[in-house]
Short mmCIF file of C-alpha atoms in Angstrom, two decimals:
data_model
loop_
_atom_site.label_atom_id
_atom_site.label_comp_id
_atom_site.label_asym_id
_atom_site.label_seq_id
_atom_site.Cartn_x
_atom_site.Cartn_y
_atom_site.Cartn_z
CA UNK A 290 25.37 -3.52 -11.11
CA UNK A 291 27.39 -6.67 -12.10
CA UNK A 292 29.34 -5.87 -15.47
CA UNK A 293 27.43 -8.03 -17.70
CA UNK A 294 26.57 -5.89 -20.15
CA UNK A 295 23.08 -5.32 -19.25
CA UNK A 296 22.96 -1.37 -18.99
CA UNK A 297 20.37 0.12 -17.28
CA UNK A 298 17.47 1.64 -19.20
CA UNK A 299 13.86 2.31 -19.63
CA UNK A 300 11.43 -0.55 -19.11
CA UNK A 301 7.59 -0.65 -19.46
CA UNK A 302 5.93 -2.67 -16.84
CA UNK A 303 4.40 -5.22 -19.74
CA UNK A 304 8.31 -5.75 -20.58
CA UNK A 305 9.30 -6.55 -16.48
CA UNK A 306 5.97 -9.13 -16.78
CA UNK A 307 7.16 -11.11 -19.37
CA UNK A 308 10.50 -11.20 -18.38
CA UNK A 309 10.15 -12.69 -15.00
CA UNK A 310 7.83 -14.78 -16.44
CA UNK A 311 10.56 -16.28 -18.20
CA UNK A 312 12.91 -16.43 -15.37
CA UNK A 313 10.24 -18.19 -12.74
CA UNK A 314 9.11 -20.82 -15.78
CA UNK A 315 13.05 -21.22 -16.02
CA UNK A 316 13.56 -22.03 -12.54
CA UNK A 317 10.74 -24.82 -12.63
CA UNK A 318 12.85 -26.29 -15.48
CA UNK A 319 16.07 -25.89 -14.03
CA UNK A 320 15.25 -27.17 -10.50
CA UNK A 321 16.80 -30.30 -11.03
CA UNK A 322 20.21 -29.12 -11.18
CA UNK A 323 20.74 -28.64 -7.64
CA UNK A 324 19.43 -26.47 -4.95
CA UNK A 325 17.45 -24.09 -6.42
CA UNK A 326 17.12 -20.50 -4.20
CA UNK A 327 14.20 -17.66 -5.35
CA UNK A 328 14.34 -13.91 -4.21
CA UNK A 329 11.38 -11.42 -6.00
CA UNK A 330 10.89 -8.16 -4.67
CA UNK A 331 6.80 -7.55 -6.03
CA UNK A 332 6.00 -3.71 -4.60
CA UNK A 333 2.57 -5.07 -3.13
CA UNK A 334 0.57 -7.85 -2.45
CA UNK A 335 -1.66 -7.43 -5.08
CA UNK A 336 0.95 -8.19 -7.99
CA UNK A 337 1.78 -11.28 -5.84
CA UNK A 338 -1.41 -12.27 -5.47
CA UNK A 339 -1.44 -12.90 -9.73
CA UNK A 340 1.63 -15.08 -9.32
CA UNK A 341 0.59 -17.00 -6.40
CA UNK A 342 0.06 -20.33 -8.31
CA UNK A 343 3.73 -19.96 -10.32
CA UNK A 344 5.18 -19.41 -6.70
CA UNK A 345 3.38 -21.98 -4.91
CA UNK A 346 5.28 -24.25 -7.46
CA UNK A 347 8.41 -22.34 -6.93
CA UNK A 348 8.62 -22.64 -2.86
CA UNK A 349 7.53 -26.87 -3.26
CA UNK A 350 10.91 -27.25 -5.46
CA UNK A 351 13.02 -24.34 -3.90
CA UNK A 352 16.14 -24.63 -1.16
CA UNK A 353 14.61 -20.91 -0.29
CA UNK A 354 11.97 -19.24 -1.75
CA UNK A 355 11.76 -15.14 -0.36
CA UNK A 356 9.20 -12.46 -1.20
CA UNK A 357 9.52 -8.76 -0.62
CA UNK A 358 6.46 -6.47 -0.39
CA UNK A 359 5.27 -3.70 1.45
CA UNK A 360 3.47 -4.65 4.64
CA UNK A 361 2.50 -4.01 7.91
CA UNK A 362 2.12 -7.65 8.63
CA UNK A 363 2.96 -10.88 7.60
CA UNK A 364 0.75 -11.70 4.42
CA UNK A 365 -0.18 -15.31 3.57
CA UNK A 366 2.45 -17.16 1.43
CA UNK A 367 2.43 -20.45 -0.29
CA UNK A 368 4.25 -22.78 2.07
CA UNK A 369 7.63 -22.57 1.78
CA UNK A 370 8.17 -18.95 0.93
CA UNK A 371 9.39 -16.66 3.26
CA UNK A 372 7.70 -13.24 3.59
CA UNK A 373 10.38 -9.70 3.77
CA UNK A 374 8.35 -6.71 4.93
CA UNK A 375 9.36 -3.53 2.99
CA UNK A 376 8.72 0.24 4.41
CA UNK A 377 7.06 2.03 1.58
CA UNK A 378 10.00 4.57 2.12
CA UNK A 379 12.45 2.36 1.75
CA UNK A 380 14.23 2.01 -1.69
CA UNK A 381 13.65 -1.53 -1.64
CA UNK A 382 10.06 -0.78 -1.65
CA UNK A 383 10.73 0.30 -5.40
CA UNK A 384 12.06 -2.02 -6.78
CA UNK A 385 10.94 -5.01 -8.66
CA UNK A 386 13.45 -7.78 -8.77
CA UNK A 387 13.49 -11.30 -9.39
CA UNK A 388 16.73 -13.53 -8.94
CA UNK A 389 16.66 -17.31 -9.50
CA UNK A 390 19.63 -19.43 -9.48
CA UNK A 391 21.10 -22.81 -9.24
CA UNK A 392 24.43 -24.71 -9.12
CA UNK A 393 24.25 -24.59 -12.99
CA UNK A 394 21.82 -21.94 -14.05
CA UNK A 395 20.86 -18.54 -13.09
CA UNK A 396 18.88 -15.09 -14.14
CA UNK A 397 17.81 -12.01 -12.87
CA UNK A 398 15.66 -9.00 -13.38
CA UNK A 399 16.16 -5.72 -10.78
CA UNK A 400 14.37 -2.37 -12.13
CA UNK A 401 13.52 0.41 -9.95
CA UNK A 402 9.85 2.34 -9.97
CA UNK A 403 9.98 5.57 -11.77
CA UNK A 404 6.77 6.36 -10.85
CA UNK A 405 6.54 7.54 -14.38
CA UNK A 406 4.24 6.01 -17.50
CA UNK A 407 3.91 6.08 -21.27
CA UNK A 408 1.12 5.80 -23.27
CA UNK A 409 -0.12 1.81 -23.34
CA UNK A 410 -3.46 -0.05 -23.49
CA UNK A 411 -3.78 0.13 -20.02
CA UNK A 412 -2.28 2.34 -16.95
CA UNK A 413 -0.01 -0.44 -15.45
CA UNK A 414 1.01 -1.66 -18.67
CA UNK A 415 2.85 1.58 -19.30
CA UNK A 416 4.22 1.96 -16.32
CA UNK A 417 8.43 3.03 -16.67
CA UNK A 418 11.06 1.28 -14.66
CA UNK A 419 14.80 2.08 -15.15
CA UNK A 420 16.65 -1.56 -14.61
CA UNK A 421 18.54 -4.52 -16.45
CA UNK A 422 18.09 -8.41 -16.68
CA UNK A 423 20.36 -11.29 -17.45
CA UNK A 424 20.34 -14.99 -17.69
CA UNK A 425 23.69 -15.49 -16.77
CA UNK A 426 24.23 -17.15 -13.19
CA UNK A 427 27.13 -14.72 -12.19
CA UNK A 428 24.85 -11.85 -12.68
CA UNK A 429 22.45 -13.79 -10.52
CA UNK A 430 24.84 -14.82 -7.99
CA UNK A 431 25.73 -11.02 -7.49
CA UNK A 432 22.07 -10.32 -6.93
CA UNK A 433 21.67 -13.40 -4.79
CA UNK A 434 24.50 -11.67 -2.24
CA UNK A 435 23.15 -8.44 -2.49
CA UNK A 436 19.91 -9.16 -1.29
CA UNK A 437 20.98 -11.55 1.22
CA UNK A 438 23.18 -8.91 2.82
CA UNK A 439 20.32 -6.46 3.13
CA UNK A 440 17.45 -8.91 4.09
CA UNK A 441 20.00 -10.70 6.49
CA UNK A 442 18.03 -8.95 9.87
CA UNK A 443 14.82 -9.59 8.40
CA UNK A 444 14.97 -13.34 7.67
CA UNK A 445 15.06 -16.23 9.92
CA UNK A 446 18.08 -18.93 10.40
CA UNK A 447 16.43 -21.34 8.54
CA UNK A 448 16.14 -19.00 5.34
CA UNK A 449 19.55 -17.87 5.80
CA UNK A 450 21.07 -21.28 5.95
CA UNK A 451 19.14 -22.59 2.91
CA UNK A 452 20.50 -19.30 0.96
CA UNK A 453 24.06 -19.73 2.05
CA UNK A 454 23.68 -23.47 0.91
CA UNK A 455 23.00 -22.26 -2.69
CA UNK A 456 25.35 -19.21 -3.14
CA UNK A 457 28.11 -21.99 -1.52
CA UNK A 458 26.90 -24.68 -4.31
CA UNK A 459 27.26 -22.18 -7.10
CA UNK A 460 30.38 -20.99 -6.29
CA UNK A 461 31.91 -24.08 -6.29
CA UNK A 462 31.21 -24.55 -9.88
CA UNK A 463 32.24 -22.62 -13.38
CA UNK A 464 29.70 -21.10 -15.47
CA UNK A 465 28.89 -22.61 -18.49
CA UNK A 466 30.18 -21.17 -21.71
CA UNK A 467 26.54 -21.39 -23.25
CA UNK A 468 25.07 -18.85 -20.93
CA UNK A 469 26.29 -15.79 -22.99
CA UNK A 470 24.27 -17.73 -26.31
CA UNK A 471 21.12 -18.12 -24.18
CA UNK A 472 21.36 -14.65 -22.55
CA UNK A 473 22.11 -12.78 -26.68
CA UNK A 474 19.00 -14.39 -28.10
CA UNK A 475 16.42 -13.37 -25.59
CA UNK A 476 17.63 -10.30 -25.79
CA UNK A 477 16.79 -10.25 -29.14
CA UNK A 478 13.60 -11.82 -28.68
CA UNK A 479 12.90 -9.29 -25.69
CA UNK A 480 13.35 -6.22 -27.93
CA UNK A 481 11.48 -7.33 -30.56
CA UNK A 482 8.81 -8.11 -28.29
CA UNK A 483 8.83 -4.48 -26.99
CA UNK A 484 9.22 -3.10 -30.81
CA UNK A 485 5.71 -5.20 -31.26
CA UNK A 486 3.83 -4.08 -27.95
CA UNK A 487 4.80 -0.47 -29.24
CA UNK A 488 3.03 -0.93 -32.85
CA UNK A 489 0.33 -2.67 -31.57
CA UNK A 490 -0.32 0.40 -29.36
CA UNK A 491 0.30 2.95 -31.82
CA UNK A 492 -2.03 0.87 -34.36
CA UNK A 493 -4.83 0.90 -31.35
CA UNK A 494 -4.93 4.97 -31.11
CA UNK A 495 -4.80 5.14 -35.13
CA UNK A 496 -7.97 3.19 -34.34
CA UNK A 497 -9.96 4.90 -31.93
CA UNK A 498 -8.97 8.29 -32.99
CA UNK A 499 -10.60 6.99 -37.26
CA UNK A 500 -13.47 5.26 -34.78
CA UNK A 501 -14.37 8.49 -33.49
CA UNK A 502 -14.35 10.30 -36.55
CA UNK A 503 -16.32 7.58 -38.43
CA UNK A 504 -19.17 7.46 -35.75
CA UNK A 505 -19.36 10.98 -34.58
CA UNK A 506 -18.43 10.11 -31.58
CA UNK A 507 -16.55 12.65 -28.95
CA UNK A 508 -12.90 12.35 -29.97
CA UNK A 509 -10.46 12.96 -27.03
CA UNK A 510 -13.26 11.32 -24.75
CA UNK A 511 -13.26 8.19 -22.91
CA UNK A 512 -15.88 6.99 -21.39
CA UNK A 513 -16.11 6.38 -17.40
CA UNK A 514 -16.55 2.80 -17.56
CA UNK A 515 -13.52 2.24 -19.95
CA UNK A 516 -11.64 4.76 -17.76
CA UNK A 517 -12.08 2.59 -15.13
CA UNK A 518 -10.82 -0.75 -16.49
CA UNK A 519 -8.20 1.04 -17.88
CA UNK A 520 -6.81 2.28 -14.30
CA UNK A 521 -7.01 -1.08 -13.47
CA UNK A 522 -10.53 -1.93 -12.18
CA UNK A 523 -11.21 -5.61 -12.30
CA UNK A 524 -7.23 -5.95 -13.60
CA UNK A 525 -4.00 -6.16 -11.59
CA UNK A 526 -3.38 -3.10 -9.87
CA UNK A 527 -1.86 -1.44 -6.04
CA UNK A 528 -2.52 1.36 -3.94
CA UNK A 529 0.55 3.31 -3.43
CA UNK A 530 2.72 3.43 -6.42
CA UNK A 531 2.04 5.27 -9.13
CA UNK A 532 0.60 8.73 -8.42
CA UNK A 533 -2.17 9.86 -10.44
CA UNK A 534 -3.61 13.75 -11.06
CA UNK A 535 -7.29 14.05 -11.25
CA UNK A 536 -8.43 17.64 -12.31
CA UNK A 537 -12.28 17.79 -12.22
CA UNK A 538 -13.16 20.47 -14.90
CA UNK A 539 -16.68 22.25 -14.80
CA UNK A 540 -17.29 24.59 -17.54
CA UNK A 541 -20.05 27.67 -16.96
CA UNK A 542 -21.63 28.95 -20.19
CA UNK A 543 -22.89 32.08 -20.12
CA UNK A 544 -26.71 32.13 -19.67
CA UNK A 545 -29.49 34.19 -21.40
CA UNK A 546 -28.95 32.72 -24.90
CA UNK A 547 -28.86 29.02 -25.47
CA UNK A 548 -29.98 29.62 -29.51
CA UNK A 549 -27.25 32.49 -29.96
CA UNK A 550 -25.87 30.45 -32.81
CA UNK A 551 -28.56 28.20 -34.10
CA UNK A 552 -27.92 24.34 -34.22
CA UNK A 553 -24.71 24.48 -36.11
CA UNK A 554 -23.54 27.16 -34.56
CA UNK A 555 -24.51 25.10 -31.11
CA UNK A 556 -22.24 22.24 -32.82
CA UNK A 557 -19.08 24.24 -33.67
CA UNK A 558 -19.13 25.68 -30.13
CA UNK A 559 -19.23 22.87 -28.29
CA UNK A 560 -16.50 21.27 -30.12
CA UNK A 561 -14.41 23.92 -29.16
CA UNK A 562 -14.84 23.69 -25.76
CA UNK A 563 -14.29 19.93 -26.22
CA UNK A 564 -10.94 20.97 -28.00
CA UNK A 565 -9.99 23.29 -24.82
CA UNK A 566 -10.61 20.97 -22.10
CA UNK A 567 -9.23 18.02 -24.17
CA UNK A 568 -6.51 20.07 -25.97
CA UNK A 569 -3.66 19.86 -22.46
CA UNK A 570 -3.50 16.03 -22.84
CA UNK A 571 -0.51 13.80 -23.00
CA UNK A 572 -0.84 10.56 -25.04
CA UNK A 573 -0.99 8.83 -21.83
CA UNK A 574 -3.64 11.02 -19.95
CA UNK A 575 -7.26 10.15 -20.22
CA UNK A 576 -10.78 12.59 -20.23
CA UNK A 577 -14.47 11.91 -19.00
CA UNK A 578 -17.17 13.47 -19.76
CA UNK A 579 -18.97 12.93 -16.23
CA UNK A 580 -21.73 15.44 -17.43
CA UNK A 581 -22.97 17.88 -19.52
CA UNK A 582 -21.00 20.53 -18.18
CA UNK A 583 -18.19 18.50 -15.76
CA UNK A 584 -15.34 17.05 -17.40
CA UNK A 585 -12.51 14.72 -15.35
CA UNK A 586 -9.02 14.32 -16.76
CA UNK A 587 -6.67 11.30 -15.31
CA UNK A 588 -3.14 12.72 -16.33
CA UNK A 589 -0.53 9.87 -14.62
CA UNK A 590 2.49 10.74 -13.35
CA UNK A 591 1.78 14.32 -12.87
CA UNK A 592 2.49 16.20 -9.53
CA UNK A 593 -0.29 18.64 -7.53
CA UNK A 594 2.07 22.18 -8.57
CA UNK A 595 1.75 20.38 -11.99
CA UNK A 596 -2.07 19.65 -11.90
CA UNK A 597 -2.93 23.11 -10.38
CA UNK A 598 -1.28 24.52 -13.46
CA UNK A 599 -2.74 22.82 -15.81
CA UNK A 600 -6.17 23.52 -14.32
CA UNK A 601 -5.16 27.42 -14.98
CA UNK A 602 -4.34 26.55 -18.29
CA UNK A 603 -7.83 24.87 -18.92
CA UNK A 604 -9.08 28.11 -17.92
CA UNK A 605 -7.33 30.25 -19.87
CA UNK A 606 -7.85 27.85 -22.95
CA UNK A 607 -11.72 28.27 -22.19
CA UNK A 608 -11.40 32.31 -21.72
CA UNK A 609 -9.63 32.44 -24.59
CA UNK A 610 -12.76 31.00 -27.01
CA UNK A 611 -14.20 34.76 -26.53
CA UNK A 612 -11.73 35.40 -29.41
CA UNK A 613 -13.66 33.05 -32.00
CA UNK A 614 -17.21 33.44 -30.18
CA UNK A 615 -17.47 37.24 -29.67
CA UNK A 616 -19.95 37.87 -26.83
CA UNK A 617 -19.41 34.72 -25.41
CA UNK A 618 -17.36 34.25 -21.84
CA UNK A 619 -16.58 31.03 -20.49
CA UNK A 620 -14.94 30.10 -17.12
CA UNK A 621 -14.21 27.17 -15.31
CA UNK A 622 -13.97 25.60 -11.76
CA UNK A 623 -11.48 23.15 -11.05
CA UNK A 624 -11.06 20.59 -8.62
CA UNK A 625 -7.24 19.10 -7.89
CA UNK A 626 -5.75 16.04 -6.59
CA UNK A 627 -3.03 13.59 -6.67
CA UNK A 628 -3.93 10.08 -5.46
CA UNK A 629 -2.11 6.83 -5.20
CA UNK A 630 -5.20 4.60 -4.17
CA UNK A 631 -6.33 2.48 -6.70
CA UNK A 632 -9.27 2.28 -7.59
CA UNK A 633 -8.92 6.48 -8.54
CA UNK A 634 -11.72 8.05 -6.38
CA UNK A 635 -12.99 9.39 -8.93
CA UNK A 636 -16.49 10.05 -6.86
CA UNK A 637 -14.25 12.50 -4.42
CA UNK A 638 -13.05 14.83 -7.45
CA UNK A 639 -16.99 14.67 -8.31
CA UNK A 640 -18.19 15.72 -4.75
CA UNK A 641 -15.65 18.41 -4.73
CA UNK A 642 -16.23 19.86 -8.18
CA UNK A 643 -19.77 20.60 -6.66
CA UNK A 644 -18.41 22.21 -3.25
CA UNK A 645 -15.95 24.41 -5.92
CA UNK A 646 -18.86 25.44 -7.80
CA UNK A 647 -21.01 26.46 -5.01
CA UNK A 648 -18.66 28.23 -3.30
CA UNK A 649 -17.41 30.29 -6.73
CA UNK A 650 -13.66 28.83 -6.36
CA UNK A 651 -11.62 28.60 -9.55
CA UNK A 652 -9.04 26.10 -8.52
CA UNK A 653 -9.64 24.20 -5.21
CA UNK A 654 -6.87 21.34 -4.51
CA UNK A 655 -8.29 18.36 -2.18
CA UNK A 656 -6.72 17.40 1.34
CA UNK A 657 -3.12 15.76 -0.26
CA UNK A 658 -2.56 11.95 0.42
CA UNK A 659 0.73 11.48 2.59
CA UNK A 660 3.28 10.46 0.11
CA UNK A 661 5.80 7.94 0.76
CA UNK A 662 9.54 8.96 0.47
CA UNK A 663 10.84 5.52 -1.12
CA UNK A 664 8.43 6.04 -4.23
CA UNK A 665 10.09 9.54 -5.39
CA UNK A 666 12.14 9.15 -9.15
#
């Protein structure tokens, strides 16, 4: 990493958008000065597909315009950009970088997938990256060479050319002493930005969670419908990045006396089996109620040895309710799986909860996905 200051650390995927947002509206502005070269690395085609129209713009003014992205095959591009296939286990298949840069301006954003995610309004919003960015051309330049060297066999002579034009250009020219000014107060405007996204979503579970308890409403529940658009249904989202646990959760009363405890009673029970399927959530995981009796919880980030345990722990929590309830065993069975496809199949968890049931399993995991190497942390 180019010594500019810019020291790698955390960054939620809302951060990385607006970010390169600001470097590709840059490079329209800055086109002017000279030949203008473009390299983004975007993960998959989907995330390209919401910046086709900025890029489209970007490849009509560009010496070289290159995208990255996993594929198999060539994808469409705007005309004028040059596709880079990625193996998904390749560690360029992790990262999301953008470089722009010209004879007299450059900036550049590289932050590599952690596969990880926070809490945030929706499931790719929180999304972690570890990386740095900079709006100083020398920082760019350094990218600019980087990439080149390791996309060198998989561009053609033309692209190459056009590239080498523009890292020539800019090295035959000084930086100019206002880029350190420029770079400072973005930075500044870039972490208060983040400071803001953070309070806003702090504010937002203040507000459900007084919602809930205004309107009687389930707290710790979210409904299947708003689980869905938050995973990214009808939003910008990819299959194969971010793994994603789903632990289907069907709780067995025990039978012969539905009135045991008379309405309230009824009430105070219920709750706490609410509290124990609900109670092993992260601020970033989300539960369902798919039924009566069938719970799902979507718990990011977490891996199948992980999810299996937690499943126990369910379990246990739900065993354990004999202490407040004398007389009164419950049990679970639990269906397991890790998925990168997006959208979640959630129906698959539900098909299998009923196998895991019928057959009287307590924790069943489903067939495991094959997991590409280049998207480990």
């Amino acid at each position: 990493m180019p010594d500019s200051g810019s020291a790698g650390r955390r960054l939620t995927k809302r951060m990385l958008v607006g970010i390169s947002h600001a470097m590709e509206r840059a490079a329209l502005a800055t086109a002017e000065d000279g030949p203008l070269a473009v390299l983004a690395l975007f993960q998959r085609m989907p995330y390209f597909e919401r910046e086709r129209e900025c890029y489209s713009r970007l490849a009509r003014r560009a010496a070289v315009t290159v995208v990255g992205l996993v594929a198999e095959t060539a994808p469409a591009l705007p005309a004028g950009a040059w596709p880079v296939l990625l193996a998904a286990d390749e560690d360029l298949a992790r990262e999301w970088t953008v470089v722009v840069l010209t004879p007299r301006f450059g900036a550049t954003l590289v932050a590599h997938d952690l596969a990880q995610v926070e809490a945030a309004g929706t499931l790719e919003s929180g999304r972690l990256f570890d990386g740095w960015w900079s709006f100083r051309r020398d920082d760019a330049l350094h990218e600019a060479v980087r990439l080149r060297d390791q996309l060198t066999d998989r561009l053609p002579a033309t692209a190459l050319t056009a590239l080498d034009v523009v890292l020539t250009r800019v090295r035959e020219l000084p930086s100019t002493p206002g880029e350190s000014r420029g770079d400072d107060a973005f930075r500044l405007l870039a972490g208060s930005l983040e400071r803001a996204y953070r309070t806003n979503d702090l504010l937002r579970r203040q507000v459900a969670a007084a919602t809930a308890a205004t309107t009687g409403t389930e707290p710790g529940l979210t409904g299947e419908p708003a689980v869905r658009r938050w995973s990214g249904a009808g939003g910008t989202t990819a299959s194969g990045v971010l793994p994603v646990a789903l632990v289907g959760v069907r709780v067995v009363e025990p039978g012969g006396t539905p009135e045991r405890w008379g309405r309230r009673g009824a009430a105070r029970e219920a709750q706490a089996v609410l509290g124990a399927v609900t109670g092993v959530l992260r601020p970033q995981d989300r539960a369902v109620r798919l039924s009566e009796q069938d719970f799902l919880l979507v718990l990011p980030a977490l891996t199948g040895p992980e999810a299996v345990g937690l499943a126990y722990r369910v379990r246990d929590r739900l065993g354990g309710l004999v202490s407040s309830f004398p007389f009164v065993a419950y049990t679970a069975h639990c269906a397991v799986t890790v998925t990168r496809k997006r959208p979640l199949p959630m129906e698959d968890v539900r098909h299998a909860l009923d196998w895991v049931a019928e057959q009287g399993i307590a924790v069943a995991t489903l067939p495991a996905e094959p997991e590409p190497a280049g998207t480990a942390g």
